[in-house]
Amino acid sequence: AQSVTQLDSQVPVFEEAPVELRCNYSSSVSVYLFWYVQYPNQGLQLLLKYLSGSTLVKGINGFEAEFNKSQTSFHLRKPSVHISDTAEYFCAVSVKTSGSRLTFGEGTQLTVNP
Amino acid sequence: DTGVSQDPRHKITKRGQNVTFRCDPISEHNRLYWYRQTLGQGPEFLTYFQNEAQLEKSRLLSDRFSAERPKGSFSTLEIQRTEQGDSAMYLCASSDRGYYNEQFFGPGTRLTVL
């Protein structure tokens, strides 16, 4: 079975500051890794994904994440945040099997203050 | 329509009543997933269809829950004899055949059981 731990439940930052949202996972098999964002009263939107290859992946809205296999981590970063980045962020994994379910972490609420 | 749609968006019901939710996936997506998200938590997998076949069910899906996808297009999730613990956001996602599992989510149906 897979599990995901998001190390911070809430991250408050000021506008234009850098931010890192931390994610660690556990799995006995190889996995795909995802970050989703959820705005209030909306569904989840994919930010970025790691499938294979380069460990640094770039996503939408200026976000990027780095896969670290030895530390089983997939931390999300943005060099300069905006008020509009305020949302809940979820890290997720799935095994490399066609049609596999996503296993989510508990989420990190990012709040960007002016 | 380019996204996953869900109906209704909100449902308030009394304990003991039956409720049914509908999900319309992205056209041509052959995989459809249901997840449940309670307040402050990440989504949890409920069940998965490939075309009309229900291939996987979580232990969270008690015998009061039933899901169908009769023609391999839209899907319904029914909860019988609702309990207050069923109050949650029910999310539907779909994905295309492919070697990884990027899932596209609908806006969700928020269920409140009084």
Short mmCIF file of N, CA and C in Angstrom, two decimals, chain B:
data_model
loop_
_atom_site.label_atom_id
_atom_site.label_comp_id
_atom_site.label_asym_id
_atom_site.label_seq_id
_atom_site.Cartn_x
_atom_site.Cartn_y
_atom_site.Cartn_z
N ASP B 1 -18.56 20.63 -24.10
CA ASP B 1 -18.17 20.42 -22.70
C ASP B 1 -16.79 19.80 -22.64
N THR B 2 -15.89 20.46 -21.96
CA THR B 2 -14.52 19.98 -21.95
C THR B 2 -14.10 19.45 -20.60
N GLY B 3 -14.99 19.42 -19.62
CA GLY B 3 -14.62 18.98 -18.29
C GLY B 3 -15.57 17.95 -17.74
N VAL B 4 -15.23 17.49 -16.53
CA VAL B 4 -16.07 16.54 -15.81
C VAL B 4 -17.17 17.33 -15.10
N SER B 5 -18.40 16.89 -15.24
CA SER B 5 -19.50 17.58 -14.57
C SER B 5 -20.17 16.65 -13.57
N GLN B 6 -20.70 17.26 -12.51
CA GLN B 6 -21.37 16.50 -11.46
C GLN B 6 -22.67 17.19 -11.09
N ASP B 7 -23.65 16.37 -10.77
CA ASP B 7 -24.95 16.92 -10.44
C ASP B 7 -25.61 16.06 -9.36
N PRO B 8 -26.18 16.67 -8.31
CA PRO B 8 -26.20 18.11 -8.05
C PRO B 8 -24.88 18.60 -7.47
N ARG B 9 -24.72 19.88 -7.30
CA ARG B 9 -23.53 20.42 -6.65
C ARG B 9 -23.66 20.36 -5.13
N HIS B 10 -24.89 20.48 -4.67
CA HIS B 10 -25.15 20.42 -3.23
C HIS B 10 -26.40 19.58 -3.00
N LYS B 11 -26.37 18.81 -1.90
CA LYS B 11 -27.54 18.01 -1.55
C LYS B 11 -27.65 17.98 -0.03
N ILE B 12 -28.82 18.39 0.47
CA ILE B 12 -29.11 18.30 1.89
C ILE B 12 -30.21 17.28 2.06
N THR B 13 -30.00 16.33 2.95
CA THR B 13 -30.98 15.29 3.14
C THR B 13 -31.11 14.95 4.62
N LYS B 14 -32.15 14.26 4.95
CA LYS B 14 -32.33 13.82 6.33
C LYS B 14 -31.79 12.41 6.49
N ARG B 15 -31.32 12.12 7.67
CA ARG B 15 -30.80 10.80 7.97
C ARG B 15 -31.83 9.74 7.62
N GLY B 16 -31.37 8.70 6.95
CA GLY B 16 -32.25 7.60 6.58
C GLY B 16 -32.77 7.67 5.15
N GLN B 17 -32.62 8.83 4.53
CA GLN B 17 -33.07 8.97 3.14
C GLN B 17 -32.01 8.43 2.18
N ASN B 18 -32.45 8.12 0.96
CA ASN B 18 -31.54 7.70 -0.10
C ASN B 18 -31.19 8.89 -0.98
N VAL B 19 -29.96 8.93 -1.46
CA VAL B 19 -29.54 9.99 -2.37
C VAL B 19 -28.78 9.37 -3.54
N THR B 20 -28.84 10.06 -4.68
CA THR B 20 -28.12 9.60 -5.88
C THR B 20 -27.42 10.78 -6.51
N PHE B 21 -26.16 10.58 -6.86
CA PHE B 21 -25.36 11.60 -7.53
C PHE B 21 -25.00 11.12 -8.93
N ARG B 22 -24.83 12.09 -9.81
CA ARG B 22 -24.46 11.75 -11.18
C ARG B 22 -23.13 12.39 -11.55
N CYS B 23 -22.36 11.68 -12.35
CA CYS B 23 -21.09 12.20 -12.87
C CYS B 23 -21.04 11.96 -14.37
N ASP B 24 -20.72 13.01 -15.10
CA ASP B 24 -20.49 12.89 -16.55
C ASP B 24 -19.01 13.14 -16.81
N PRO B 25 -18.30 12.14 -17.25
CA PRO B 25 -16.84 12.29 -17.47
C PRO B 25 -16.55 13.04 -18.76
N ILE B 26 -15.29 13.32 -18.98
CA ILE B 26 -14.86 13.89 -20.25
C ILE B 26 -15.12 12.86 -21.35
N SER B 27 -15.64 13.36 -22.45
CA SER B 27 -15.99 12.47 -23.56
C SER B 27 -14.78 11.62 -23.96
N GLU B 28 -15.02 10.41 -24.22
CA GLU B 28 -14.01 9.44 -24.68
C GLU B 28 -13.11 8.91 -23.55
N HIS B 29 -13.23 9.48 -22.34
CA HIS B 29 -12.48 8.90 -21.23
C HIS B 29 -13.12 7.58 -20.83
N ASN B 30 -12.32 6.53 -20.80
CA ASN B 30 -12.92 5.23 -20.50
C ASN B 30 -12.81 4.86 -19.02
N ARG B 31 -12.09 5.67 -18.24
CA ARG B 31 -11.95 5.37 -16.81
C ARG B 31 -12.65 6.44 -15.98
N LEU B 32 -13.34 6.00 -14.96
CA LEU B 32 -14.09 6.91 -14.10
C LEU B 32 -13.89 6.49 -12.66
N TYR B 33 -13.64 7.48 -11.80
CA TYR B 33 -13.32 7.23 -10.39
C TYR B 33 -14.26 8.04 -9.50
N TRP B 34 -14.57 7.49 -8.35
CA TRP B 34 -15.27 8.22 -7.30
C TRP B 34 -14.37 8.30 -6.07
N TYR B 35 -14.33 9.51 -5.48
CA TYR B 35 -13.59 9.74 -4.25
C TYR B 35 -14.52 10.45 -3.26
N ARG B 36 -14.19 10.33 -1.98
CA ARG B 36 -14.90 11.07 -0.94
C ARG B 36 -13.90 11.93 -0.18
N GLN B 37 -14.31 13.17 0.08
CA GLN B 37 -13.43 14.10 0.79
C GLN B 37 -14.18 14.70 1.96
N THR B 38 -13.71 14.43 3.17
CA THR B 38 -14.29 15.05 4.34
C THR B 38 -13.49 16.28 4.70
N LEU B 39 -14.08 17.12 5.54
CA LEU B 39 -13.50 18.43 5.85
C LEU B 39 -12.10 18.28 6.42
N GLY B 40 -11.17 18.98 5.81
CA GLY B 40 -9.80 18.98 6.31
C GLY B 40 -8.98 17.78 5.93
N GLN B 41 -9.52 16.95 5.06
CA GLN B 41 -8.81 15.73 4.64
C GLN B 41 -8.60 15.72 3.14
N GLY B 42 -7.68 14.88 2.70
CA GLY B 42 -7.54 14.65 1.27
C GLY B 42 -8.59 13.69 0.77
N PRO B 43 -8.82 13.68 -0.53
CA PRO B 43 -9.79 12.73 -1.10
C PRO B 43 -9.39 11.29 -0.83
N GLU B 44 -10.40 10.44 -0.60
CA GLU B 44 -10.17 9.00 -0.40
C GLU B 44 -10.89 8.24 -1.50
N PHE B 45 -10.20 7.28 -2.05
CA PHE B 45 -10.74 6.49 -3.16
C PHE B 45 -11.93 5.65 -2.72
N LEU B 46 -12.97 5.64 -3.57
CA LEU B 46 -14.14 4.80 -3.31
C LEU B 46 -14.23 3.64 -4.30
N THR B 47 -14.23 3.99 -5.61
CA THR B 47 -14.41 2.95 -6.61
C THR B 47 -13.95 3.43 -7.97
N TYR B 48 -13.78 2.49 -8.90
CA TYR B 48 -13.21 2.79 -10.20
C TYR B 48 -13.86 1.92 -11.27
N PHE B 49 -14.19 2.55 -12.41
CA PHE B 49 -14.76 1.86 -13.55
C PHE B 49 -13.83 1.98 -14.75
N GLN B 50 -13.72 0.91 -15.48
CA GLN B 50 -13.16 0.99 -16.81
C GLN B 50 -14.29 0.60 -17.76
N ASN B 51 -14.68 1.56 -18.59
CA ASN B 51 -15.91 1.42 -19.37
C ASN B 51 -17.06 1.12 -18.40
N GLU B 52 -17.82 0.07 -18.61
CA GLU B 52 -18.96 -0.19 -17.73
C GLU B 52 -18.60 -1.13 -16.58
N ALA B 53 -17.41 -1.64 -16.57
CA ALA B 53 -17.01 -2.61 -15.55
C ALA B 53 -16.44 -1.93 -14.31
N GLN B 54 -16.98 -2.29 -13.17
CA GLN B 54 -16.47 -1.78 -11.90
C GLN B 54 -15.32 -2.68 -11.48
N LEU B 55 -14.11 -2.16 -11.56
CA LEU B 55 -12.92 -2.99 -11.38
C LEU B 55 -12.36 -3.00 -9.97
N GLU B 56 -12.67 -1.98 -9.19
CA GLU B 56 -12.09 -1.91 -7.86
C GLU B 56 -13.03 -1.15 -6.93
N LYS B 57 -13.16 -1.65 -5.71
CA LYS B 57 -13.96 -0.97 -4.69
C LYS B 57 -13.17 -0.90 -3.39
N SER B 58 -13.23 0.26 -2.76
CA SER B 58 -12.55 0.44 -1.48
C SER B 58 -13.40 -0.18 -0.36
N ARG B 59 -12.71 -0.48 0.74
CA ARG B 59 -13.46 -0.94 1.92
C ARG B 59 -14.34 0.16 2.48
N LEU B 60 -14.06 1.42 2.08
CA LEU B 60 -14.92 2.53 2.51
C LEU B 60 -16.31 2.41 1.92
N LEU B 61 -16.42 1.69 0.81
CA LEU B 61 -17.69 1.57 0.11
C LEU B 61 -18.52 0.48 0.77
N SER B 62 -19.29 0.89 1.81
CA SER B 62 -20.09 -0.10 2.54
C SER B 62 -21.24 -0.59 1.66
N ASP B 63 -22.00 -1.53 2.21
CA ASP B 63 -23.09 -2.10 1.41
C ASP B 63 -24.23 -1.10 1.21
N ARG B 64 -24.17 0.05 1.88
CA ARG B 64 -25.18 1.08 1.62
C ARG B 64 -24.85 1.91 0.37
N PHE B 65 -23.64 1.75 -0.13
CA PHE B 65 -23.18 2.49 -1.29
C PHE B 65 -23.22 1.59 -2.52
N SER B 66 -23.70 2.15 -3.63
CA SER B 66 -23.62 1.41 -4.89
C SER B 66 -23.33 2.39 -6.02
N ALA B 67 -22.49 1.97 -6.93
CA ALA B 67 -22.13 2.80 -8.07
C ALA B 67 -22.35 2.01 -9.34
N GLU B 68 -22.77 2.72 -10.37
CA GLU B 68 -23.01 2.08 -11.66
C GLU B 68 -22.47 2.97 -12.78
N ARG B 69 -22.18 2.35 -13.87
CA ARG B 69 -21.82 3.07 -15.10
C ARG B 69 -22.37 2.24 -16.25
N PRO B 70 -23.67 2.30 -16.44
CA PRO B 70 -24.36 1.31 -17.28
C PRO B 70 -23.92 1.25 -18.73
N LYS B 71 -23.60 2.35 -19.34
CA LYS B 71 -23.24 2.33 -20.75
C LYS B 71 -21.82 2.81 -20.97
N GLY B 72 -21.06 2.81 -19.91
CA GLY B 72 -19.68 3.22 -20.04
C GLY B 72 -19.50 4.71 -20.24
N SER B 73 -20.56 5.48 -19.99
CA SER B 73 -20.43 6.94 -20.12
C SER B 73 -20.60 7.58 -18.75
N PHE B 74 -21.80 8.06 -18.42
CA PHE B 74 -22.00 8.68 -17.11
C PHE B 74 -22.05 7.60 -16.03
N SER B 75 -21.91 8.05 -14.79
CA SER B 75 -21.96 7.14 -13.65
C SER B 75 -22.86 7.72 -12.57
N THR B 76 -23.46 6.84 -11.78
CA THR B 76 -24.24 7.27 -10.62
C THR B 76 -23.68 6.62 -9.37
N LEU B 77 -23.76 7.37 -8.28
CA LEU B 77 -23.38 6.87 -6.96
C LEU B 77 -24.59 7.04 -6.06
N GLU B 78 -25.08 5.93 -5.53
CA GLU B 78 -26.25 5.97 -4.66
C GLU B 78 -25.85 5.62 -3.24
N ILE B 79 -26.38 6.37 -2.30
CA ILE B 79 -26.19 6.05 -0.88
C ILE B 79 -27.57 5.78 -0.29
N GLN B 80 -27.74 4.61 0.24
CA GLN B 80 -29.01 4.25 0.87
C GLN B 80 -28.94 4.48 2.37
N ARG B 81 -30.09 4.82 2.95
CA ARG B 81 -30.19 4.99 4.41
C ARG B 81 -29.04 5.85 4.93
N THR B 82 -28.98 7.08 4.44
CA THR B 82 -27.85 7.96 4.76
C THR B 82 -27.70 8.15 6.26
N GLU B 83 -26.45 8.32 6.66
CA GLU B 83 -26.07 8.58 8.04
C GLU B 83 -25.31 9.90 8.09
N GLN B 84 -25.25 10.49 9.28
CA GLN B 84 -24.57 11.78 9.40
C GLN B 84 -23.10 11.67 9.00
N GLY B 85 -22.52 10.51 9.21
CA GLY B 85 -21.13 10.29 8.83
C GLY B 85 -20.90 10.26 7.32
N ASP B 86 -21.97 10.24 6.55
CA ASP B 86 -21.83 10.27 5.09
C ASP B 86 -21.64 11.69 4.58
N SER B 87 -21.83 12.68 5.43
CA SER B 87 -21.65 14.07 5.02
C SER B 87 -20.22 14.28 4.55
N ALA B 88 -20.08 14.73 3.32
CA ALA B 88 -18.75 14.87 2.71
C ALA B 88 -18.92 15.48 1.33
N MET B 89 -17.78 15.73 0.68
CA MET B 89 -17.76 16.11 -0.73
C MET B 89 -17.48 14.83 -1.51
N TYR B 90 -18.31 14.55 -2.50
CA TYR B 90 -18.11 13.37 -3.34
C TYR B 90 -17.58 13.84 -4.69
N LEU B 91 -16.38 13.40 -5.00
CA LEU B 91 -15.67 13.85 -6.19
C LEU B 91 -15.63 12.74 -7.23
N CYS B 92 -15.82 13.14 -8.47
CA CYS B 92 -15.71 12.22 -9.60
C CYS B 92 -14.52 12.66 -10.45
N ALA B 93 -13.82 11.70 -10.99
CA ALA B 93 -12.69 11.99 -11.88
C ALA B 93 -12.71 11.03 -13.06
N SER B 94 -12.13 11.44 -14.15
CA SER B 94 -12.01 10.55 -15.29
C SER B 94 -10.62 10.63 -15.88
N SER B 95 -10.24 9.58 -16.57
CA SER B 95 -8.94 9.56 -17.23
C SER B 95 -9.03 8.76 -18.52
N ASP B 96 -8.09 9.06 -19.39
CA ASP B 96 -8.04 8.39 -20.68
C ASP B 96 -7.14 7.17 -20.58
N ARG B 97 -7.25 6.30 -21.54
CA ARG B 97 -6.33 5.17 -21.60
C ARG B 97 -4.92 5.73 -21.78
N GLY B 98 -4.02 5.27 -21.04
CA GLY B 98 -2.66 5.78 -21.17
C GLY B 98 -1.74 5.12 -20.19
N TYR B 99 -0.49 5.47 -20.24
CA TYR B 99 0.48 4.76 -19.41
C TYR B 99 0.67 5.39 -18.05
N TYR B 100 0.02 6.52 -17.80
CA TYR B 100 0.03 7.09 -16.48
C TYR B 100 -1.38 7.49 -16.12
N ASN B 101 -1.57 7.96 -14.91
CA ASN B 101 -2.92 8.04 -14.37
C ASN B 101 -3.36 9.45 -14.04
N GLU B 102 -3.14 10.39 -14.97
CA GLU B 102 -3.61 11.75 -14.73
C GLU B 102 -5.13 11.73 -14.74
N GLN B 103 -5.70 12.15 -13.65
CA GLN B 103 -7.14 12.15 -13.50
C GLN B 103 -7.65 13.57 -13.48
N PHE B 104 -8.76 13.80 -14.18
CA PHE B 104 -9.39 15.11 -14.26
C PHE B 104 -10.63 15.10 -13.37
N PHE B 105 -10.71 16.05 -12.47
CA PHE B 105 -11.75 16.04 -11.45
C PHE B 105 -12.90 16.98 -11.79
N GLY B 106 -14.09 16.57 -11.38
CA GLY B 106 -15.25 17.43 -11.43
C GLY B 106 -15.31 18.34 -10.21
N PRO B 107 -16.32 19.21 -10.14
CA PRO B 107 -16.43 20.18 -9.04
C PRO B 107 -16.91 19.56 -7.74
N GLY B 108 -17.44 18.35 -7.81
CA GLY B 108 -17.88 17.66 -6.60
C GLY B 108 -19.35 17.91 -6.27
N THR B 109 -19.89 16.99 -5.48
CA THR B 109 -21.22 17.13 -4.89
C THR B 109 -21.05 17.14 -3.38
N ARG B 110 -21.49 18.23 -2.76
CA ARG B 110 -21.39 18.32 -1.30
C ARG B 110 -22.67 17.79 -0.68
N LEU B 111 -22.55 16.74 0.11
CA LEU B 111 -23.69 16.11 0.78
C LEU B 111 -23.69 16.50 2.24
N THR B 112 -24.83 16.97 2.70
CA THR B 112 -25.04 17.26 4.12
C THR B 112 -26.20 16.41 4.61
N VAL B 113 -25.95 15.57 5.59
CA VAL B 113 -26.99 14.71 6.17
C VAL B 113 -27.36 15.26 7.54
N LEU B 114 -28.61 15.65 7.68
CA LEU B 114 -29.08 16.26 8.95
C LEU B 114 -29.57 15.21 9.92
#
